[in-house]
């Protein structure tokens, strides 16, 4: 039955993120909200700031009293007092007067601007010369100038960076509604795969892929549950899939590198209740033998067994689906940097090629140097700083081309 | 005494990372090693792989038997059997023969290459036609071709990405020596600052900065301990500093935005045992009133109280010091992307300016549009995707300049 599936392009596959929904919502303490995705719009419960504040150290004034002031013709003002931090000034500015104020202080009634201390000279305790005029609201943040009560300050789907957390804290949110952190189940398959704490006999290798794939999941701020190593046996694989599907939001089947395993991975997935195969093969290199199924509401992946292919598919294909489940409104863009290619790189038309490169600073800018070595060597991924992205319509990229390298 | 300090350039300050040492070393389970920094060189305890493996599905052959094979003149070989995954083949290749093999299978004695299944046609159960010649070691990874026993596979100071974790797992490391995760203490100061769960009276604001600064620390994979809010009082600040220095690896004093606080922050720090002031003012905007002291072996920072300044200093100055403590050999480069400036931006010579910009995709590439709004507004950081970096020797950047924008 697998023969009915047409190989999909990368863009075809990525458009299928729409077939899946974001994880449900929970409220977390704001200290735990960094790198999470906001699940509801956040509305300001009050003005921010709640009062007119100084943004510089200096003197709060009525701006009009400084008009025309300069080094040669300073304005002369009487010092009326000092604003205490955190206090409401209990006086109103008198005509021809100025009030000492620090950054963050509340402007007294009758003042509408702050003259920076650098542009003043105190003559004595009672008077100050102003060398530069200020406009109304200069060096001041007005009440509600940042946000007004009722403003939507952050939208659902926003990734919470430090500034978003700071803003939410400033508005008094001690908890935030965010999408639950997805759990990703990883099942390793293959008669040749052994646990990493065992010594491999000839013909066997340790379970590299589970750990490399876990890294991508953790890098994306999601949780990993490993379901160990399953032998090349459909019944064992079915049992592991059912368990993982019951406990996680997305399942990765790593390996199944032998032809037989690949064949029965599709059969095992097809036979699961309420499950459809969406992708069976992609025109992507490395990464062609990738399988994607939708089981109930959840994505299940059959990933290539070759470690480099598995990592490229994880980075370029699987993580966007994870981002979707995490609650990103838009797929999170992969980071790219421009670099000058150091030699010709061939590629086949009709295939999206990702080629490992090392990035180096050269006299004319960053250069991208293809990593030598067979594609199955993990050391090529260790040496790589990024991936060239060669589109389906190209037969390669020429030396000296400036290209956007995906960072690894 | 603070008047003896000359304002430092950003590069002067960053060079002072050398005054601090990486955190000590601990061993962690490999599952917890992602995003940590390796503390010792890692040496391969054995060859990787331990045997000659197929990297394609097909037929293991003696390459010489395929020389000259083509579509029109295929080579004809007898099928000797099948390599079972995870097993040592218990036979040696006979002349004129080929062996079925899957990706990852162990090559039998007498074989040195694999013909891809796509380039073969089985005639019957006993014989196969080969349509393409292979070179010795083609579609094969030789024993030790990835790494040989005794090779240094990862160097101390390496950031552990997914591939590094996979490699270490493949070599049988179940734990890894990494630098301890640094703890960063955050002390908020200012009579006007209140806890975020309280309703601010006029003149007071919630403790935005602690949460924003925490975000940067967590983003960098370090731990935060918050020491609450300290009033504008030297004795309280000294007590909080002593406590934080005893419990953490780096201390941030946030705020002290009033002139008075800034003055006594330097005095309090200078009076701590074994403490030197290294920086008192930087020619960086925003961020000028930054203080750096070395207390014992630890950095202590006095950060600007203005929230945007504090965030810029955190990103551009403090995080490189945290990276140093985390064990990075080189300062971790900040991510930059090229973008076309949409309007002229002025800057003062002798000052390193960081200007908030929004990044947008335009017809000629990414554009950087300066964020409007007063510098003290946190919403300017919410709207910003990045920072323009305007060097000390420039009076600004002109519209249409292609510039490297630092990502926020």
Short mmCIF file of C-alpha atoms in Angstrom, two decimals, chain A:
data_model
loop_
_atom_site.label_atom_id
_atom_site.label_comp_id
_atom_site.label_asym_id
_atom_site.label_seq_id
_atom_site.Cartn_x
_atom_site.Cartn_y
_atom_site.Cartn_z
CA UNK A 1 0.00 0.00 0.00
CA UNK A 2 2.92 2.32 0.54
CA UNK A 3 3.32 2.52 -3.21
CA UNK A 4 0.30 4.75 -3.48
CA UNK A 5 2.20 7.53 -1.76
CA UNK A 6 3.87 10.17 -3.82
CA UNK A 7 7.10 11.59 -2.50
CA UNK A 8 6.34 15.00 -0.95
CA UNK A 9 8.33 18.22 -1.16
CA UNK A 10 9.57 19.85 2.01
CA UNK A 11 7.02 22.65 1.63
CA UNK A 12 4.21 20.12 1.18
CA UNK A 13 5.23 18.44 4.41
CA UNK A 14 5.63 21.70 6.34
CA UNK A 15 2.16 22.83 5.26
CA UNK A 16 0.80 19.81 7.13
CA UNK A 17 1.58 21.44 10.45
CA UNK A 18 -1.96 22.85 10.04
CA UNK A 19 -3.32 19.32 10.54
CA UNK A 20 -2.31 19.48 14.19
CA UNK A 21 -3.46 21.64 17.09
CA UNK A 22 -1.58 23.41 19.86
CA UNK A 23 -1.36 21.71 23.24
CA UNK A 24 -3.89 22.75 25.86
CA UNK A 25 -3.41 25.60 28.29
CA UNK A 26 -2.15 25.80 31.85
CA UNK A 27 -1.31 28.66 34.20
CA UNK A 28 2.28 28.83 35.42
CA UNK A 29 4.14 31.07 37.80
CA UNK A 30 5.73 33.92 35.89
CA UNK A 31 9.17 32.68 36.94
CA UNK A 32 8.49 29.50 34.95
CA UNK A 33 7.02 31.26 31.93
CA UNK A 34 10.26 32.08 30.07
CA UNK A 35 10.45 30.41 26.65
CA UNK A 36 6.83 29.33 26.87
CA UNK A 37 4.10 30.36 24.44
CA UNK A 38 1.32 32.62 25.67
CA UNK A 39 -2.05 30.89 25.22
CA UNK A 40 -4.37 33.90 25.58
CA UNK A 41 -4.16 37.61 24.82
CA UNK A 42 -2.87 39.55 27.80
CA UNK A 43 -4.76 42.75 28.62
CA UNK A 44 -3.37 45.54 30.79
CA UNK A 45 -5.38 45.67 34.02
CA UNK A 46 -4.23 49.23 34.61
CA UNK A 47 -2.14 52.03 33.15
CA UNK A 48 1.60 51.61 32.87
CA UNK A 49 3.14 53.53 34.41
CA UNK A 50 0.41 54.67 36.76
CA UNK A 51 1.84 58.19 37.05
CA UNK A 52 4.07 60.72 35.28
CA UNK A 53 7.70 59.59 35.84
CA UNK A 54 11.15 61.09 35.27
CA UNK A 55 13.44 59.19 32.89
CA UNK A 56 16.51 61.22 33.80
CA UNK A 57 18.09 62.61 36.93
CA UNK A 58 17.72 66.37 37.10
CA UNK A 59 15.05 68.95 37.77
CA UNK A 60 11.32 68.66 37.19
CA UNK A 61 10.05 71.92 35.70
CA UNK A 62 7.25 73.52 33.78
CA UNK A 63 8.81 73.28 30.32
CA UNK A 64 7.65 76.79 29.40
CA UNK A 65 9.94 78.21 32.10
CA UNK A 66 12.98 76.89 30.19
CA UNK A 67 12.10 78.12 26.72
CA UNK A 68 15.02 80.06 25.25
CA UNK A 69 17.49 78.85 27.87
CA UNK A 70 21.04 78.27 26.59
CA UNK A 71 24.64 78.19 27.78
CA UNK A 72 24.91 81.94 27.26
CA UNK A 73 21.48 82.88 28.58
CA UNK A 74 20.54 80.31 31.23
CA UNK A 75 17.14 80.28 32.87
CA UNK A 76 17.31 80.82 36.61
CA UNK A 77 14.90 78.83 38.79
CA UNK A 78 14.37 78.54 42.51
CA UNK A 79 14.75 75.00 43.97
CA UNK A 80 11.48 74.12 45.65
CA UNK A 81 12.54 70.78 47.12
CA UNK A 82 13.27 67.18 46.23
CA UNK A 83 10.98 64.37 45.05
CA UNK A 84 11.48 61.32 47.25
CA UNK A 85 11.56 58.03 45.40
CA UNK A 86 8.36 56.06 45.78
CA UNK A 87 6.50 59.01 47.27
CA UNK A 88 3.72 61.21 45.97
CA UNK A 89 5.07 64.79 46.09
CA UNK A 90 2.90 66.63 48.62
CA UNK A 91 3.28 70.00 46.96
CA UNK A 92 2.56 71.78 43.71
CA UNK A 93 5.20 73.57 41.66
CA UNK A 94 5.25 77.29 42.16
CA UNK A 95 6.00 79.76 39.32
CA UNK A 96 9.72 80.18 38.54
CA UNK A 97 10.57 77.04 40.48
CA UNK A 98 12.19 73.62 39.88
CA UNK A 99 12.23 70.40 41.90
CA UNK A 100 15.12 67.95 42.26
CA UNK A 101 14.11 64.56 40.87
CA UNK A 102 15.77 61.20 40.16
CA UNK A 103 15.08 58.75 37.36
CA UNK A 104 11.81 57.00 38.20
CA UNK A 105 10.57 59.75 40.48
CA UNK A 106 6.97 61.02 40.27
CA UNK A 107 6.58 64.50 38.77
CA UNK A 108 4.86 66.97 41.11
CA UNK A 109 1.73 68.79 40.02
CA UNK A 110 2.59 71.74 37.79
CA UNK A 111 5.64 70.06 36.20
CA UNK A 112 5.63 68.54 32.74
CA UNK A 113 9.29 67.91 31.87
CA UNK A 114 12.69 67.15 33.34
CA UNK A 115 15.93 69.03 32.65
CA UNK A 116 18.90 66.65 32.76
CA UNK A 117 21.28 67.35 35.62
CA UNK A 118 24.11 67.69 33.03
CA UNK A 119 22.35 70.78 31.66
CA UNK A 120 22.06 72.52 35.02
CA UNK A 121 24.29 74.21 37.59
CA UNK A 122 23.12 74.63 41.14
CA UNK A 123 24.10 78.08 42.32
CA UNK A 124 23.42 77.34 45.95
CA UNK A 125 20.95 75.16 47.88
CA UNK A 126 18.13 77.39 46.77
CA UNK A 127 18.65 78.06 43.06
CA UNK A 128 19.67 76.43 39.81
CA UNK A 129 20.68 77.61 36.35
CA UNK A 130 19.20 75.80 33.35
CA UNK A 131 21.37 75.74 30.20
CA UNK A 132 19.07 73.95 27.81
CA UNK A 133 15.36 74.27 27.18
CA UNK A 134 13.10 71.24 27.34
CA UNK A 135 9.85 70.51 25.53
CA UNK A 136 6.73 69.44 27.39
CA UNK A 137 7.01 65.71 28.32
CA UNK A 138 10.75 65.66 27.57
CA UNK A 139 12.65 63.18 29.78
CA UNK A 140 9.31 62.08 31.16
CA UNK A 141 7.10 59.06 30.67
CA UNK A 142 3.51 60.11 31.04
CA UNK A 143 0.98 58.03 32.94
CA UNK A 144 -0.26 55.31 30.52
CA UNK A 145 2.37 56.25 27.90
CA UNK A 146 3.64 52.64 27.86
CA UNK A 147 0.22 50.99 28.03
CA UNK A 148 -3.31 52.00 28.95
CA UNK A 149 -5.75 49.95 30.96
CA UNK A 150 -7.52 47.56 28.57
CA UNK A 151 -4.79 47.49 25.91
CA UNK A 152 -3.90 44.06 24.56
CA UNK A 153 -0.22 44.12 25.47
CA UNK A 154 0.73 40.61 24.33
CA UNK A 155 -1.08 38.36 21.90
CA UNK A 156 -1.79 34.66 22.20
CA UNK A 157 0.97 32.75 20.43
CA UNK A 158 3.75 35.08 21.64
CA UNK A 159 7.03 33.46 22.65
CA UNK A 160 7.88 34.83 26.09
CA UNK A 161 11.27 36.55 25.94
CA UNK A 162 12.82 38.41 28.89
CA UNK A 163 11.03 41.64 27.95
CA UNK A 164 7.62 39.95 27.73
CA UNK A 165 8.15 38.45 31.18
CA UNK A 166 9.22 41.84 32.53
CA UNK A 167 6.19 43.52 31.05
CA UNK A 168 3.80 40.92 32.47
CA UNK A 169 5.46 41.28 35.87
CA UNK A 170 5.13 45.04 35.62
CA UNK A 171 1.40 44.67 35.02
CA UNK A 172 1.07 42.48 38.10
CA UNK A 173 0.66 39.08 36.47
CA UNK A 174 2.13 36.57 38.88
CA UNK A 175 0.96 33.68 36.70
CA UNK A 176 0.50 33.43 32.94
CA UNK A 177 -1.70 31.26 30.70
CA UNK A 178 0.66 29.28 28.48
CA UNK A 179 0.49 26.17 26.36
CA UNK A 180 1.48 23.01 28.18
CA UNK A 181 5.02 21.84 27.38
CA UNK A 182 4.61 19.00 24.86
CA UNK A 183 6.03 15.58 25.60
CA UNK A 184 7.80 13.81 22.78
CA UNK A 185 8.16 10.02 22.88
CA UNK A 186 11.21 8.44 21.25
CA UNK A 187 11.24 4.78 20.26
CA UNK A 188 14.48 3.33 18.92
CA UNK A 189 14.20 0.38 16.57
CA UNK A 190 16.69 -2.04 15.06
CA UNK A 191 18.14 -5.44 15.90
CA UNK A 192 21.61 -3.88 15.71
CA UNK A 193 20.95 -1.14 18.32
CA UNK A 194 22.04 -1.63 21.94
CA UNK A 195 21.71 0.62 25.03
CA UNK A 196 24.52 3.13 25.42
CA UNK A 197 25.81 1.58 28.65
CA UNK A 198 26.60 -1.72 26.91
CA UNK A 199 29.73 -2.67 24.98
CA UNK A 200 28.77 -3.31 21.34
CA UNK A 201 29.74 -6.67 19.87
CA UNK A 202 30.78 -6.50 16.20
CA UNK A 203 27.74 -5.75 14.07
CA UNK A 204 26.04 -3.72 16.80
CA UNK A 205 26.08 -0.05 17.65
CA UNK A 206 24.91 2.03 20.55
CA UNK A 207 21.69 4.02 20.42
CA UNK A 208 23.14 7.32 19.21
CA UNK A 209 19.97 8.57 17.58
CA UNK A 210 17.72 8.68 20.65
CA UNK A 211 20.19 10.98 22.37
CA UNK A 212 20.79 13.23 19.37
CA UNK A 213 17.04 13.52 18.74
CA UNK A 214 16.41 14.22 22.44
CA UNK A 215 18.80 17.14 22.12
CA UNK A 216 16.67 18.81 19.46
CA UNK A 217 13.53 18.35 21.55
CA UNK A 218 15.15 19.82 24.66
CA UNK A 219 16.68 22.66 22.64
CA UNK A 220 13.12 23.51 21.57
CA UNK A 221 12.02 23.57 25.24
CA UNK A 222 9.91 20.39 25.13
CA UNK A 223 10.14 17.19 27.18
CA UNK A 224 11.47 13.82 26.09
CA UNK A 225 10.27 10.40 27.17
CA UNK A 226 12.43 7.57 25.84
CA UNK A 227 10.74 4.22 25.25
CA UNK A 228 13.94 2.24 24.85
CA UNK A 229 14.97 -0.01 22.01
CA UNK A 230 12.51 -2.18 20.13
CA UNK A 231 13.73 -5.14 18.07
CA UNK A 232 12.82 -5.46 14.39
CA UNK A 233 9.41 -6.89 15.20
CA UNK A 234 6.02 -5.41 14.25
CA UNK A 235 4.26 -6.54 17.45
CA UNK A 236 6.87 -4.94 19.69
CA UNK A 237 6.77 -1.75 17.63
CA UNK A 238 2.96 -1.62 17.77
CA UNK A 239 3.00 -2.03 21.56
CA UNK A 240 5.63 0.67 21.98
CA UNK A 241 3.71 3.06 19.68
CA UNK A 242 0.46 2.54 21.57
CA UNK A 243 2.16 3.20 24.89
CA UNK A 244 3.96 6.29 23.60
CA UNK A 245 0.83 7.68 21.93
CA UNK A 246 -1.07 7.31 25.19
CA UNK A 247 1.56 9.20 27.18
CA UNK A 248 2.94 11.87 24.83
CA UNK A 249 1.96 14.52 22.26
CA UNK A 250 4.21 13.38 19.41
CA UNK A 251 6.06 10.13 18.74
CA UNK A 252 9.37 9.62 16.95
CA UNK A 253 10.31 6.19 15.71
CA UNK A 254 14.05 6.34 15.21
CA UNK A 255 15.75 3.90 12.90
CA UNK A 256 14.06 1.08 11.24
CA UNK A 257 17.00 1.47 8.91
CA UNK A 258 16.63 -1.94 7.31
CA UNK A 259 14.27 -2.22 4.34
CA UNK A 260 12.09 -4.66 6.22
CA UNK A 261 11.66 -2.38 9.22
CA UNK A 262 10.75 0.56 7.04
CA UNK A 263 8.09 -1.49 5.34
CA UNK A 264 6.45 -2.69 8.51
CA UNK A 265 6.68 0.73 10.20
CA UNK A 266 4.12 1.99 7.69
CA UNK A 267 2.01 -1.14 8.17
CA UNK A 268 2.13 -0.91 11.96
CA UNK A 269 1.18 2.78 11.84
CA UNK A 270 -1.62 2.21 9.31
CA UNK A 271 -3.10 -0.48 11.53
CA UNK A 272 -3.30 1.77 14.61
CA UNK A 273 -6.84 2.99 15.36
CA UNK A 274 -7.79 6.32 13.74
CA UNK A 275 -4.46 6.67 11.96
CA UNK A 276 -3.60 7.99 8.51
CA UNK A 277 -0.27 8.05 6.72
CA UNK A 278 0.33 11.63 5.53
CA UNK A 279 3.88 11.34 4.21
CA UNK A 280 5.86 8.37 2.98
CA UNK A 281 9.02 9.71 1.46
CA UNK A 282 10.20 13.31 0.96
CA UNK A 283 12.20 14.84 -1.89
CA UNK A 284 14.76 15.97 0.66
CA UNK A 285 18.37 14.89 0.99
CA UNK A 286 19.37 13.66 3.42
CA UNK A 287 16.03 12.52 4.80
CA UNK A 288 14.15 10.85 1.96
CA UNK A 289 12.78 7.80 3.85
CA UNK A 290 10.74 9.87 6.31
CA UNK A 291 7.24 8.78 7.35
CA UNK A 292 4.59 10.98 8.94
CA UNK A 293 1.30 9.64 10.25
CA UNK A 294 -1.54 11.30 12.12
CA UNK A 295 -2.80 9.01 14.88
CA UNK A 296 -5.87 10.48 16.52
CA UNK A 297 -4.72 14.07 16.93
CA UNK A 298 -1.02 13.32 17.19
CA UNK A 299 1.88 13.21 14.74
CA UNK A 300 3.95 10.02 14.58
CA UNK A 301 7.22 10.06 12.67
CA UNK A 302 9.27 7.30 11.14
CA UNK A 303 12.74 8.83 10.88
CA UNK A 304 15.72 7.64 8.85
CA UNK A 305 18.09 5.40 10.77
CA UNK A 306 21.18 7.09 9.40
CA UNK A 307 22.17 9.50 12.14
CA UNK A 308 22.93 12.55 9.98
CA UNK A 309 19.70 12.15 7.99
CA UNK A 310 17.75 11.79 11.21
CA UNK A 311 19.26 15.01 12.57
CA UNK A 312 18.59 17.02 9.41
CA UNK A 313 14.96 15.82 9.28
CA UNK A 314 14.58 16.63 12.95
CA UNK A 315 15.89 20.17 12.52
CA UNK A 316 14.12 21.03 9.26
CA UNK A 317 10.87 19.07 9.48
CA UNK A 318 9.98 17.66 12.88
CA UNK A 319 10.75 20.74 14.99
CA UNK A 320 8.26 22.93 13.05
CA UNK A 321 5.55 20.42 13.99
CA UNK A 322 6.70 20.53 17.59
CA UNK A 323 6.55 24.33 17.46
CA UNK A 324 2.98 24.07 16.21
CA UNK A 325 2.02 21.87 19.18
CA UNK A 326 3.86 24.25 21.49
CA UNK A 327 1.48 26.99 20.41
CA UNK A 328 3.52 29.16 18.05
CA UNK A 329 1.13 31.03 15.77
CA UNK A 330 3.66 31.04 12.95
CA UNK A 331 6.34 28.39 12.41
CA UNK A 332 9.37 29.64 14.28
CA UNK A 333 11.87 30.77 11.59
CA UNK A 334 15.11 28.81 11.46
CA UNK A 335 18.16 31.00 12.00
CA UNK A 336 20.10 31.75 8.82
CA UNK A 337 23.27 33.73 8.22
CA UNK A 338 24.66 34.84 4.87
CA UNK A 339 27.97 33.28 3.87
CA UNK A 340 30.15 33.01 0.77
CA UNK A 341 30.44 29.49 -0.58
CA UNK A 342 34.09 28.34 -0.92
CA UNK A 343 33.51 25.83 -3.72
CA UNK A 344 30.93 24.52 -6.17
CA UNK A 345 28.34 22.18 -4.65
CA UNK A 346 26.31 19.92 -6.92
CA UNK A 347 22.72 19.00 -6.27
CA UNK A 348 19.97 17.13 -8.10
CA UNK A 349 17.00 19.03 -9.52
CA UNK A 350 13.73 18.11 -7.90
CA UNK A 351 15.39 17.51 -4.56
CA UNK A 352 15.89 19.88 -1.64
CA UNK A 353 19.49 19.37 -0.52
CA UNK A 354 20.95 20.25 2.87
CA UNK A 355 24.74 20.23 2.88
CA UNK A 356 26.82 20.51 6.04
CA UNK A 357 29.22 23.45 6.13
CA UNK A 358 31.74 25.05 8.42
CA UNK A 359 31.46 28.82 8.88
CA UNK A 360 34.62 30.90 9.03
CA UNK A 361 35.28 34.61 9.13
CA UNK A 362 37.15 35.64 6.02
CA UNK A 363 38.37 39.04 4.76
CA UNK A 364 35.20 39.49 2.66
CA UNK A 365 32.80 38.21 5.27
CA UNK A 366 31.65 34.84 6.54
CA UNK A 367 32.53 31.87 4.37
CA UNK A 368 30.77 28.50 4.18
CA UNK A 369 33.07 25.55 3.55
CA UNK A 370 31.42 22.21 2.82
CA UNK A 371 32.38 19.54 5.36
CA UNK A 372 34.22 16.64 3.74
CA UNK A 373 33.49 13.06 4.67
CA UNK A 374 30.86 10.47 3.98
CA UNK A 375 27.33 11.43 4.79
CA UNK A 376 26.89 8.73 7.44
CA UNK A 377 29.71 10.00 9.66
CA UNK A 378 28.51 11.74 12.79
CA UNK A 379 31.76 13.69 12.83
CA UNK A 380 30.54 15.62 9.80
CA UNK A 381 27.75 16.97 12.06
CA UNK A 382 30.24 17.69 14.83
CA UNK A 383 32.37 19.77 12.46
CA UNK A 384 29.37 21.48 10.88
CA UNK A 385 28.22 24.92 11.99
CA UNK A 386 25.35 25.05 9.54
CA UNK A 387 23.52 23.65 6.53
CA UNK A 388 23.45 24.95 2.96
CA UNK A 389 19.89 24.93 1.65
CA UNK A 390 19.80 24.09 -2.07
CA UNK A 391 16.32 24.46 -3.57
CA UNK A 392 14.49 21.91 -5.74
CA UNK A 393 14.96 24.00 -8.87
CA UNK A 394 18.73 24.25 -8.63
CA UNK A 395 21.43 21.93 -9.92
CA UNK A 396 23.79 23.17 -7.28
CA UNK A 397 25.41 26.33 -6.01
CA UNK A 398 28.50 27.93 -7.49
CA UNK A 399 31.65 28.90 -5.68
CA UNK A 400 31.46 32.52 -4.41
CA UNK A 401 27.65 32.46 -4.23
CA UNK A 402 26.38 34.31 -1.17
CA UNK A 403 23.90 31.95 0.42
CA UNK A 404 21.81 31.83 3.57
CA UNK A 405 23.23 29.14 5.83
CA UNK A 406 20.95 27.51 8.40
CA UNK A 407 22.67 27.48 11.77
CA UNK A 408 23.07 24.16 13.57
#
